[in-house]
Amino acid sequence: LLASCAHIDPHPMDMTSAIRSATTKADHNALAQHYEKAAERLQAKAQEQKNQLAEYKTHGYYYGRQTEDLQEHTEALARLYQQAADANMSIAKSHRQMAEDAKQ
């Protein structure tokens, strides 16, 4: 039961040291690519939640009194995933800009 509550690290590599040691164009492009992939995964999760929300709205009668709670929860999850995706894309954009400014 406790294993299900364990924190799963969304960034398999040590991002702090990777960011600190990034000096070349290739380093920043690699970081940008990492954040873009993370953003894509988060965007997919947001879309899954939006699809689930549509299901709850279309077939709310299946879920009885829990329908409103499920809708609110799912809408909040979709919003949070979207915000995280946007933040990751912003970081990726910053690293793309740093790559342009960096020396080889």
PDB file of C-alpha atoms in Angstrom:
ATOM      1  CA  LEU A   1       0.000   0.000   0.000  1.00  0.00           C
ATOM      2  CA  LEU A   2       2.793   2.435   0.815  1.00  0.00           C
ATOM      3  CA  ALA A   3       4.470   1.711  -2.499  1.00  0.00           C
ATOM      4  CA  SER A   4       1.530   3.317  -4.278  1.00  0.00           C
ATOM      5  CA  CYS A   5       2.222   6.547  -2.380  1.00  0.00           C
ATOM      6  CA  ALA A   6       5.915   6.578  -3.250  1.00  0.00           C
ATOM      7  CA  HIS A   7       7.160   9.632  -5.098  1.00  0.00           C
ATOM      8  CA  ILE A   8       8.085   8.936  -8.690  1.00  0.00           C
ATOM      9  CA  ASP A   9      10.790  11.273  -9.934  1.00  0.00           C
ATOM     10  CA  PRO A  10       9.541  12.862 -13.188  1.00  0.00           C
ATOM     11  CA  HIS A  11      13.091  13.740 -14.184  1.00  0.00           C
ATOM     12  CA  PRO A  12      15.246  10.606 -14.299  1.00  0.00           C
ATOM     13  CA  MET A  13      18.441  12.610 -14.582  1.00  0.00           C
ATOM     14  CA  ASP A  14      19.844  15.041 -12.049  1.00  0.00           C
ATOM     15  CA  MET A  15      18.389  18.212 -13.492  1.00  0.00           C
ATOM     16  CA  THR A  16      20.117  20.558 -11.064  1.00  0.00           C
ATOM     17  CA  SER A  17      23.596  19.457 -12.053  1.00  0.00           C
ATOM     18  CA  ALA A  18      22.607  19.221 -15.733  1.00  0.00           C
ATOM     19  CA  ILE A  19      21.386  22.820 -15.712  1.00  0.00           C
ATOM     20  CA  ARG A  20      24.409  24.094 -13.778  1.00  0.00           C
ATOM     21  CA  SER A  21      26.869  22.387 -16.086  1.00  0.00           C
ATOM     22  CA  ALA A  22      25.156  23.417 -19.333  1.00  0.00           C
ATOM     23  CA  THR A  23      27.505  25.709 -21.196  1.00  0.00           C
ATOM     24  CA  THR A  24      27.435  24.667 -24.826  1.00  0.00           C
ATOM     25  CA  LYS A  25      24.786  24.890 -27.478  1.00  0.00           C
ATOM     26  CA  ALA A  26      24.406  21.096 -27.422  1.00  0.00           C
ATOM     27  CA  ASP A  27      23.907  21.102 -23.631  1.00  0.00           C
ATOM     28  CA  HIS A  28      21.105  23.649 -23.822  1.00  0.00           C
ATOM     29  CA  ASN A  29      19.494  21.915 -26.802  1.00  0.00           C
ATOM     30  CA  ALA A  30      19.515  18.619 -24.881  1.00  0.00           C
ATOM     31  CA  LEU A  31      17.860  20.299 -21.888  1.00  0.00           C
ATOM     32  CA  ALA A  32      15.302  21.969 -24.146  1.00  0.00           C
ATOM     33  CA  GLN A  33      14.494  18.624 -25.742  1.00  0.00           C
ATOM     34  CA  HIS A  34      14.084  17.040 -22.300  1.00  0.00           C
ATOM     35  CA  TYR A  35      11.630  19.742 -21.201  1.00  0.00           C
ATOM     36  CA  GLU A  36       9.735  19.549 -24.497  1.00  0.00           C
ATOM     37  CA  LYS A  37       9.252  15.803 -24.064  1.00  0.00           C
ATOM     38  CA  ALA A  38       8.071  16.336 -20.495  1.00  0.00           C
ATOM     39  CA  ALA A  39       5.642  18.983 -21.754  1.00  0.00           C
ATOM     40  CA  GLU A  40       4.297  16.585 -24.391  1.00  0.00           C
ATOM     41  CA  ARG A  41       3.687  13.917 -21.742  1.00  0.00           C
ATOM     42  CA  LEU A  42       1.937  16.432 -19.497  1.00  0.00           C
ATOM     43  CA  GLN A  43      -0.137  17.722 -22.397  1.00  0.00           C
ATOM     44  CA  ALA A  44      -1.251  14.144 -23.121  1.00  0.00           C
ATOM     45  CA  LYS A  45      -2.268  13.702 -19.481  1.00  0.00           C
ATOM     46  CA  ALA A  46      -4.197  16.974 -19.607  1.00  0.00           C
ATOM     47  CA  GLN A  47      -6.012  15.755 -22.712  1.00  0.00           C
ATOM     48  CA  GLU A  48      -6.865  12.460 -20.997  1.00  0.00           C
ATOM     49  CA  GLN A  49      -8.411  14.412 -18.136  1.00  0.00           C
ATOM     50  CA  LYS A  50     -10.354  16.601 -20.562  1.00  0.00           C
ATOM     51  CA  ASN A  51     -11.687  13.480 -22.274  1.00  0.00           C
ATOM     52  CA  GLN A  52     -12.672  12.025 -18.907  1.00  0.00           C
ATOM     53  CA  LEU A  53     -14.383  15.295 -17.997  1.00  0.00           C
ATOM     54  CA  ALA A  54     -16.401  15.114 -21.200  1.00  0.00           C
ATOM     55  CA  GLU A  55     -17.433  11.579 -20.209  1.00  0.00           C
ATOM     56  CA  TYR A  56     -18.567  12.755 -16.770  1.00  0.00           C
ATOM     57  CA  LYS A  57     -20.543  15.596 -18.324  1.00  0.00           C
ATOM     58  CA  THR A  58     -22.136  13.390 -20.975  1.00  0.00           C
ATOM     59  CA  HIS A  59     -22.929  10.433 -18.738  1.00  0.00           C
ATOM     60  CA  GLY A  60     -23.107  12.016 -15.309  1.00  0.00           C
ATOM     61  CA  TYR A  61     -26.104   9.887 -14.422  1.00  0.00           C
ATOM     62  CA  TYR A  62     -23.806   6.830 -14.303  1.00  0.00           C
ATOM     63  CA  TYR A  63     -21.915   8.270 -11.363  1.00  0.00           C
ATOM     64  CA  GLY A  64     -24.789   9.400  -9.176  1.00  0.00           C
ATOM     65  CA  ARG A  65     -24.115  11.878  -6.402  1.00  0.00           C
ATOM     66  CA  GLN A  66     -20.378  11.778  -7.062  1.00  0.00           C
ATOM     67  CA  THR A  67     -20.734  13.364 -10.500  1.00  0.00           C
ATOM     68  CA  GLU A  68     -20.047  16.952  -9.416  1.00  0.00           C
ATOM     69  CA  ASP A  69     -17.035  15.947  -7.318  1.00  0.00           C
ATOM     70  CA  LEU A  70     -15.629  13.881 -10.165  1.00  0.00           C
ATOM     71  CA  GLN A  71     -16.114  16.736 -12.613  1.00  0.00           C
ATOM     72  CA  GLU A  72     -14.441  19.282 -10.326  1.00  0.00           C
ATOM     73  CA  HIS A  73     -11.547  16.965  -9.546  1.00  0.00           C
ATOM     74  CA  THR A  74     -10.994  16.058 -13.190  1.00  0.00           C
ATOM     75  CA  GLU A  75     -11.193  19.688 -14.290  1.00  0.00           C
ATOM     76  CA  ALA A  76      -8.611  20.651 -11.644  1.00  0.00           C
ATOM     77  CA  LEU A  77      -6.283  17.863 -12.778  1.00  0.00           C
ATOM     78  CA  ALA A  78      -6.579  18.916 -16.412  1.00  0.00           C
ATOM     79  CA  ARG A  79      -5.793  22.511 -15.446  1.00  0.00           C
ATOM     80  CA  LEU A  80      -2.764  21.477 -13.348  1.00  0.00           C
ATOM     81  CA  TYR A  81      -1.363  19.228 -16.071  1.00  0.00           C
ATOM     82  CA  GLN A  82      -1.812  22.028 -18.604  1.00  0.00           C
ATOM     83  CA  GLN A  83      -0.056  24.529 -16.344  1.00  0.00           C
ATOM     84  CA  ALA A  84       2.832  22.112 -15.845  1.00  0.00           C
ATOM     85  CA  ALA A  85       3.050  21.524 -19.607  1.00  0.00           C
ATOM     86  CA  ASP A  86       3.109  25.275 -20.222  1.00  0.00           C
ATOM     87  CA  ALA A  87       5.839  25.740 -17.593  1.00  0.00           C
ATOM     88  CA  ASN A  88       7.960  23.006 -19.174  1.00  0.00           C
ATOM     89  CA  MET A  89       7.548  24.547 -22.631  1.00  0.00           C
ATOM     90  CA  SER A  90       8.576  27.912 -21.210  1.00  0.00           C
ATOM     91  CA  ILE A  91      11.729  26.385 -19.732  1.00  0.00           C
ATOM     92  CA  ALA A  92      12.433  24.625 -23.038  1.00  0.00           C
ATOM     93  CA  LYS A  93      12.040  27.919 -24.876  1.00  0.00           C
ATOM     94  CA  SER A  94      14.508  29.541 -22.472  1.00  0.00           C
ATOM     95  CA  HIS A  95      17.047  26.791 -23.107  1.00  0.00           C
ATOM     96  CA  ARG A  96      16.557  27.114 -26.874  1.00  0.00           C
ATOM     97  CA  GLN A  97      17.330  30.823 -26.512  1.00  0.00           C
ATOM     98  CA  MET A  98      20.391  30.049 -24.369  1.00  0.00           C
ATOM     99  CA  ALA A  99      21.513  27.583 -27.027  1.00  0.00           C
ATOM    100  CA  GLU A 100      21.322  30.324 -29.633  1.00  0.00           C
ATOM    101  CA  ASP A 101      23.374  32.628 -27.425  1.00  0.00           C
ATOM    102  CA  ALA A 102      25.896  29.969 -26.378  1.00  0.00           C
ATOM    103  CA  LYS A 103      29.198  29.339 -28.008  1.00  0.00           C
ATOM    104  CA  GLN A 104      29.899  25.961 -29.537  1.00  0.00           C
TER     105      GLN A 104
END
